[in-house]
Amino acid sequence: MYRIAGSHLRALKQHGSSRFASTSVVKQSSGGLFGWLLGGKPTQRPTLDVPLPGITLPPSLPDFVEPAKTKVTTLPNGIKIASETSMSPAATVGLYIDCGSIYETPDSSGASHLLERMSFKSTTNRSHLRLVREIESIGGNVSASACREQMSYTYDALKAYAPEMVEVLIDSVRNPAFFDWEIKEQLQKMKAEISEVSNNPQGLLLEALHSAGYSGALAKPLMAPESAIHRLDSSILKEFIVENYTAPRMVFAASGVEHDVLVSIAEPLLSDLPVLKRPEEPKSIYVGGDYRCQADSQSTHVALAFEVPGGWYEEKRAIIVTVLQMLMGGGGSFSAGGPGKGMHSRLYLRILNHYHQIESFSAFNSIYNHSGLFGILATTSPDFASKAVDLAAGELLEIATHGNVTQEELDRAKQATKSAVLMNLESRAVACEDIARQVLTYGERKPIEHFLKDLEAITLDDISSTAKNIISSPLTMASWGDVIHVPSYESVSRKFHSQ
């Protein structure tokens, strides 16, 4: 039988070689219609598989390209400059500061929110119009973000414009003018943003979980309270910057710029930053609690959450929680499906596929340096709110019970987590942010292989024991909308702590 197969294979090879040889012959062209009209002679034209004379092909790409390594330089004043190169013609640079709403005082409440809105406005060296024109002239894109623990300012453009990008970015952060009329304009926009918060119920619930679940720094609102609108001014912003925008609490990061080039550009602009002793991070104590808000809504939005102790400093646990969220998954009642849509997650298969009264049902986590939250967010019809809470509690208890998760489910969640992380890191902006946030938190950027190794080592016992540890903490519960049928805090808490 093998000899017959071999003879057929040889015949096919001979047939293929004869066909290929026939196409290698230089063909004659009659010149077409114009040749016939003008009386031209037939021309000889090589086929596509014959190399053109005088053309040198560039070398082919290697099968393997060594991933770029992150380099970190610490200036004498304590600021860190971190970067990695890339083959992309574009680059992202960013200034990241260990400062956010947790560092606000009663007098400066809302300052980080306003600073986010005042980013890339007029400076002492540039008007806002000139700054915008300079950014647009090189096709750049700028953004700023204020979080609870960190603030970031980023600039994305072609890497050939790295000097201009770095200078404009640092000027915007270090030398804001804070004109009264610009501040008033942004305060009016913040007021409108606060009045429209009901359009984002899930964001409102996440804020409520922090205010109800924590005592201390993490309980402070990320969005400025309405009372701050009439109090915030340029003097408060300047004082907040002087206290918090100091060299030891900053990382200047880049993705797509040679490290030596970045240091040579940024060092003269950052070396005179003040050196102040890094303050102790404000304390947060997780206590659990309940938040309810009756509002004019046709739906009920509810969340159950528990503490993730240790936060990012307990790195292995944080990675397990990330996989746990992917394992539980969930989403909206309608999804286009496809890879990565969570169609095979536990909450989708066990809840969304069976209860049409539920509009959305998904696991979430919010992890910080020393603590974090993990739980389930749900949106349902008001008359089904009690049942939805029972289902959420049941799913959290199920995941914490050994033997209820299969190896197939865990493997799928691990692969989905790995895929999501690697695809996100293909983005320059995400890579730049990852560099900065790791350096701010750990003092270094750990290679992706370190994360993947810890992820692959996760077992079924890790999942159940971590989930059990999480739900042993006090319950935090938040609801908004038509909350009449939402069960009492005590009755839901007993489901977890009577076990």
mmCIF file of C-alpha atoms in Angstrom, residues 240-442:
data_model
loop_
_atom_site.group_PDB
_atom_site.id
_atom_site.type_symbol
_atom_site.label_atom_id
_atom_site.label_comp_id
_atom_site.label_asym_id
_atom_site.label_seq_id
_atom_site.Cartn_x
_atom_site.Cartn_y
_atom_site.Cartn_z
ATOM 1 C CA PHE A 240 -2.407 70.041 45.408
ATOM 2 C CA ILE A 241 0.255 69.930 42.674
ATOM 3 C CA VAL A 242 3.006 71.289 44.947
ATOM 4 C CA GLU A 243 2.221 68.639 47.560
ATOM 5 C CA ASN A 244 1.824 65.659 45.242
ATOM 6 C CA TYR A 245 3.598 66.216 41.897
ATOM 7 C CA THR A 246 7.086 65.482 43.250
ATOM 8 C CA ALA A 247 9.968 63.619 41.618
ATOM 9 C CA PRO A 248 9.992 60.400 43.731
ATOM 10 C CA ARG A 249 6.302 59.880 42.904
ATOM 11 C CA MET A 250 6.665 60.225 39.119
ATOM 12 C CA VAL A 251 7.488 57.872 36.244
ATOM 13 C CA PHE A 252 8.069 59.160 32.728
ATOM 14 C CA ALA A 253 7.324 56.212 30.431
ATOM 15 C CA ALA A 254 7.391 55.572 26.697
ATOM 16 C CA SER A 255 6.608 52.804 24.257
ATOM 17 C CA GLY A 256 8.383 53.020 20.898
ATOM 18 C CA VAL A 257 11.264 55.359 21.806
ATOM 19 C CA GLU A 258 14.919 54.389 22.226
ATOM 20 C CA HIS A 259 15.760 54.651 25.912
ATOM 21 C CA ASP A 260 18.931 56.696 25.531
ATOM 22 C CA VAL A 261 17.102 59.142 23.253
ATOM 23 C CA LEU A 262 14.229 59.473 25.734
ATOM 24 C CA VAL A 263 16.585 60.112 28.662
ATOM 25 C CA SER A 264 18.539 62.725 26.724
ATOM 26 C CA ILE A 265 15.327 64.609 25.909
ATOM 27 C CA ALA A 266 13.501 64.265 29.235
ATOM 28 C CA GLU A 267 16.315 64.637 31.776
ATOM 29 C CA PRO A 268 16.917 68.402 31.248
ATOM 30 C CA LEU A 269 13.166 69.011 31.589
ATOM 31 C CA LEU A 270 12.675 66.890 34.732
ATOM 32 C CA SER A 271 15.955 67.084 36.665
ATOM 33 C CA ASP A 272 14.904 70.217 38.602
ATOM 34 C CA LEU A 273 11.693 68.721 39.984
ATOM 35 C CA PRO A 274 11.514 69.146 43.767
ATOM 36 C CA VAL A 275 12.737 66.267 45.927
ATOM 37 C CA LEU A 276 10.274 65.782 48.764
ATOM 38 C CA LYS A 277 9.973 62.788 51.011
ATOM 39 C CA ARG A 278 7.338 60.426 49.684
ATOM 40 C CA PRO A 279 4.356 60.554 52.060
ATOM 41 C CA GLU A 280 2.869 57.426 53.514
ATOM 42 C CA GLU A 281 -0.026 56.172 51.420
ATOM 43 C CA PRO A 282 -3.356 57.049 53.056
ATOM 44 C CA LYS A 283 -4.895 54.096 54.869
ATOM 45 C CA SER A 284 -8.071 52.324 53.807
ATOM 46 C CA ILE A 285 -9.993 49.848 55.929
ATOM 47 C CA TYR A 286 -12.532 47.527 54.344
ATOM 48 C CA VAL A 287 -15.678 47.377 56.485
ATOM 49 C CA GLY A 288 -18.520 46.368 54.157
ATOM 50 C CA GLY A 289 -21.857 48.128 54.031
ATOM 51 C CA ASP A 290 -25.044 48.884 52.135
ATOM 52 C CA TYR A 291 -26.048 51.676 49.720
ATOM 53 C CA ARG A 292 -29.549 52.085 48.301
ATOM 54 C CA CYS A 293 -30.958 54.827 46.127
ATOM 55 C CA GLN A 294 -34.552 54.875 44.944
ATOM 56 C CA ALA A 295 -34.613 56.530 41.524
ATOM 57 C CA ASP A 296 -36.993 56.957 38.605
ATOM 58 C CA SER A 297 -35.937 53.946 36.533
ATOM 59 C CA GLN A 298 -37.669 51.026 34.855
ATOM 60 C CA SER A 299 -34.853 48.696 35.965
ATOM 61 C CA THR A 300 -33.123 47.701 39.160
ATOM 62 C CA HIS A 301 -29.330 47.836 39.258
ATOM 63 C CA VAL A 302 -27.675 45.898 42.061
ATOM 64 C CA ALA A 303 -24.131 44.859 43.001
ATOM 65 C CA LEU A 304 -22.655 42.433 45.530
ATOM 66 C CA ALA A 305 -18.968 42.801 46.369
ATOM 67 C CA PHE A 306 -16.289 41.557 48.765
ATOM 68 C CA GLU A 307 -12.695 42.523 49.513
ATOM 69 C CA VAL A 308 -9.672 41.210 47.634
ATOM 70 C CA PRO A 309 -7.104 41.477 50.457
ATOM 71 C CA GLY A 310 -3.572 42.509 49.591
ATOM 72 C CA GLY A 311 -4.371 44.118 46.231
ATOM 73 C CA TRP A 312 -1.580 44.229 43.640
ATOM 74 C CA TYR A 313 1.072 43.679 46.295
ATOM 75 C CA GLU A 314 -0.354 40.174 46.674
ATOM 76 C CA GLU A 315 0.439 39.579 43.013
ATOM 77 C CA LYS A 316 -0.405 35.879 42.719
ATOM 78 C CA ARG A 317 -3.779 36.360 44.361
ATOM 79 C CA ALA A 318 -4.506 39.322 42.062
ATOM 80 C CA ILE A 319 -3.743 37.134 39.019
ATOM 81 C CA ILE A 320 -6.053 34.403 40.348
ATOM 82 C CA VAL A 321 -8.814 36.996 40.798
ATOM 83 C CA THR A 322 -8.302 38.140 37.196
ATOM 84 C CA VAL A 323 -8.762 34.544 35.991
ATOM 85 C CA LEU A 324 -11.711 34.132 38.369
ATOM 86 C CA GLN A 325 -13.443 37.122 36.792
ATOM 87 C CA MET A 326 -12.863 35.682 33.312
ATOM 88 C CA LEU A 327 -14.134 32.293 34.494
ATOM 89 C CA MET A 328 -17.387 33.758 35.822
ATOM 90 C CA GLY A 329 -17.652 36.230 32.926
ATOM 91 C CA GLY A 330 -21.181 37.214 32.018
ATOM 92 C CA GLY A 331 -22.270 40.305 30.124
ATOM 93 C CA GLY A 332 -25.470 41.644 28.564
ATOM 94 C CA SER A 333 -28.517 39.588 27.676
ATOM 95 C CA PHE A 334 -27.751 40.318 24.013
ATOM 96 C CA SER A 335 -24.342 39.648 22.512
ATOM 97 C CA ALA A 336 -23.137 39.267 18.958
ATOM 98 C CA GLY A 337 -21.151 36.250 20.112
ATOM 99 C CA GLY A 338 -17.782 35.226 18.771
ATOM 100 C CA PRO A 339 -14.414 34.752 20.471
ATOM 101 C CA GLY A 340 -13.922 36.692 23.665
ATOM 102 C CA LYS A 341 -17.588 37.598 24.091
ATOM 103 C CA GLY A 342 -18.009 35.493 27.217
ATOM 104 C CA MET A 343 -20.580 33.162 25.637
ATOM 105 C CA HIS A 344 -18.991 30.150 27.384
ATOM 106 C CA SER A 345 -18.556 31.772 30.803
ATOM 107 C CA ARG A 346 -20.426 30.446 33.815
ATOM 108 C CA LEU A 347 -22.691 33.459 34.302
ATOM 109 C CA TYR A 348 -23.683 33.456 30.646
ATOM 110 C CA LEU A 349 -24.425 29.734 30.493
ATOM 111 C CA ARG A 350 -26.054 29.440 33.920
ATOM 112 C CA ILE A 351 -27.878 32.776 34.272
ATOM 113 C CA LEU A 352 -28.281 34.847 31.110
ATOM 114 C CA ASN A 353 -29.326 31.861 28.999
ATOM 115 C CA HIS A 354 -32.123 30.933 31.422
ATOM 116 C CA TYR A 355 -33.573 34.137 32.894
ATOM 117 C CA HIS A 356 -34.867 36.604 30.321
ATOM 118 C CA GLN A 357 -35.812 39.084 33.067
ATOM 119 C CA ILE A 358 -32.092 39.821 33.587
ATOM 120 C CA GLU A 359 -30.661 42.441 31.234
ATOM 121 C CA SER A 360 -27.019 42.089 32.325
ATOM 122 C CA PHE A 361 -25.135 39.941 34.789
ATOM 123 C CA SER A 362 -21.341 40.105 35.002
ATOM 124 C CA ALA A 363 -18.412 39.606 37.348
ATOM 125 C CA PHE A 364 -16.069 42.535 38.009
ATOM 126 C CA ASN A 365 -12.958 43.398 39.958
ATOM 127 C CA SER A 366 -11.312 46.668 40.983
ATOM 128 C CA ILE A 367 -7.838 46.070 42.410
ATOM 129 C CA TYR A 368 -5.622 48.675 44.089
ATOM 130 C CA ASN A 369 -2.200 48.552 45.734
ATOM 131 C CA HIS A 370 -3.289 47.109 49.083
ATOM 132 C CA SER A 371 -6.910 46.073 48.587
ATOM 133 C CA GLY A 372 -9.593 45.543 45.986
ATOM 134 C CA LEU A 373 -13.187 44.580 45.277
ATOM 135 C CA PHE A 374 -14.612 41.513 43.538
ATOM 136 C CA GLY A 375 -18.252 40.759 42.897
ATOM 137 C CA ILE A 376 -21.208 40.706 40.519
ATOM 138 C CA LEU A 377 -23.108 43.553 38.856
ATOM 139 C CA ALA A 378 -26.676 42.873 37.706
ATOM 140 C CA THR A 379 -29.455 44.761 35.930
ATOM 141 C CA THR A 380 -32.947 43.285 36.052
ATOM 142 C CA SER A 381 -36.644 44.084 35.994
ATOM 143 C CA PRO A 382 -37.794 45.356 39.433
ATOM 144 C CA ASP A 383 -40.071 42.394 40.177
ATOM 145 C CA PHE A 384 -37.156 39.986 39.589
ATOM 146 C CA ALA A 385 -34.638 41.879 41.769
ATOM 147 C CA SER A 386 -34.931 39.552 44.764
ATOM 148 C CA LYS A 387 -34.376 36.465 42.608
ATOM 149 C CA ALA A 388 -31.443 38.128 40.804
ATOM 150 C CA VAL A 389 -29.724 38.809 44.141
ATOM 151 C CA ASP A 390 -30.277 35.169 45.167
ATOM 152 C CA LEU A 391 -28.761 34.019 41.870
ATOM 153 C CA ALA A 392 -25.737 36.288 42.320
ATOM 154 C CA ALA A 393 -25.168 35.017 45.852
ATOM 155 C CA GLY A 394 -25.584 31.427 44.666
ATOM 156 C CA GLU A 395 -22.997 31.836 41.903
ATOM 157 C CA LEU A 396 -20.431 33.309 44.303
ATOM 158 C CA LEU A 397 -21.003 30.458 46.764
ATOM 159 C CA GLU A 398 -20.781 27.889 43.950
ATOM 160 C CA ILE A 399 -17.429 29.154 42.714
ATOM 161 C CA ALA A 400 -16.050 28.996 46.265
ATOM 162 C CA THR A 401 -17.053 25.349 46.725
ATOM 163 C CA HIS A 402 -14.415 22.829 45.728
ATOM 164 C CA GLY A 403 -15.439 20.568 42.841
ATOM 165 C CA ASN A 404 -17.943 22.919 41.207
ATOM 166 C CA VAL A 405 -15.504 24.215 38.583
ATOM 167 C CA THR A 406 -14.240 21.833 35.912
ATOM 168 C CA GLN A 407 -10.722 21.721 34.512
ATOM 169 C CA GLU A 408 -12.137 22.568 31.076
ATOM 170 C CA GLU A 409 -13.704 25.771 32.429
ATOM 171 C CA LEU A 410 -10.469 26.762 34.148
ATOM 172 C CA ASP A 411 -8.360 26.076 31.053
ATOM 173 C CA ARG A 412 -10.712 28.180 28.908
ATOM 174 C CA ALA A 413 -10.587 31.051 31.423
ATOM 175 C CA LYS A 414 -6.787 30.909 31.580
ATOM 176 C CA GLN A 415 -6.476 30.991 27.800
ATOM 177 C CA ALA A 416 -8.990 33.844 27.541
ATOM 178 C CA THR A 417 -7.091 35.830 30.195
ATOM 179 C CA LYS A 418 -3.784 35.226 28.451
ATOM 180 C CA SER A 419 -5.269 36.232 25.088
ATOM 181 C CA ALA A 420 -6.803 39.423 26.491
ATOM 182 C CA VAL A 421 -3.563 40.517 28.183
ATOM 183 C CA LEU A 422 -1.338 39.816 25.182
ATOM 184 C CA MET A 423 -3.702 41.525 22.742
ATOM 185 C CA ASN A 424 -3.983 44.583 24.980
ATOM 186 C CA LEU A 425 -0.196 44.858 25.201
ATOM 187 C CA GLU A 426 -0.055 45.165 21.406
ATOM 188 C CA SER A 427 -1.426 48.670 21.928
ATOM 189 C CA ARG A 428 1.296 51.294 22.458
ATOM 190 C CA ALA A 429 -0.889 53.220 24.917
ATOM 191 C CA VAL A 430 -1.575 50.106 27.014
ATOM 192 C CA ALA A 431 2.093 49.063 26.929
ATOM 193 C CA CYS A 432 3.170 52.545 28.049
ATOM 194 C CA GLU A 433 0.625 52.517 30.878
ATOM 195 C CA ASP A 434 1.680 49.023 31.948
ATOM 196 C CA ILE A 435 5.325 50.089 32.116
ATOM 197 C CA ALA A 436 4.539 53.121 34.257
ATOM 198 C CA ARG A 437 2.060 51.509 36.625
ATOM 199 C CA GLN A 438 4.330 48.535 37.316
ATOM 200 C CA VAL A 439 7.313 50.807 37.974
ATOM 201 C CA LEU A 440 5.179 52.962 40.302
ATOM 202 C CA THR A 441 3.898 49.897 42.173
ATOM 203 C CA TYR A 442 6.848 47.473 42.160
#
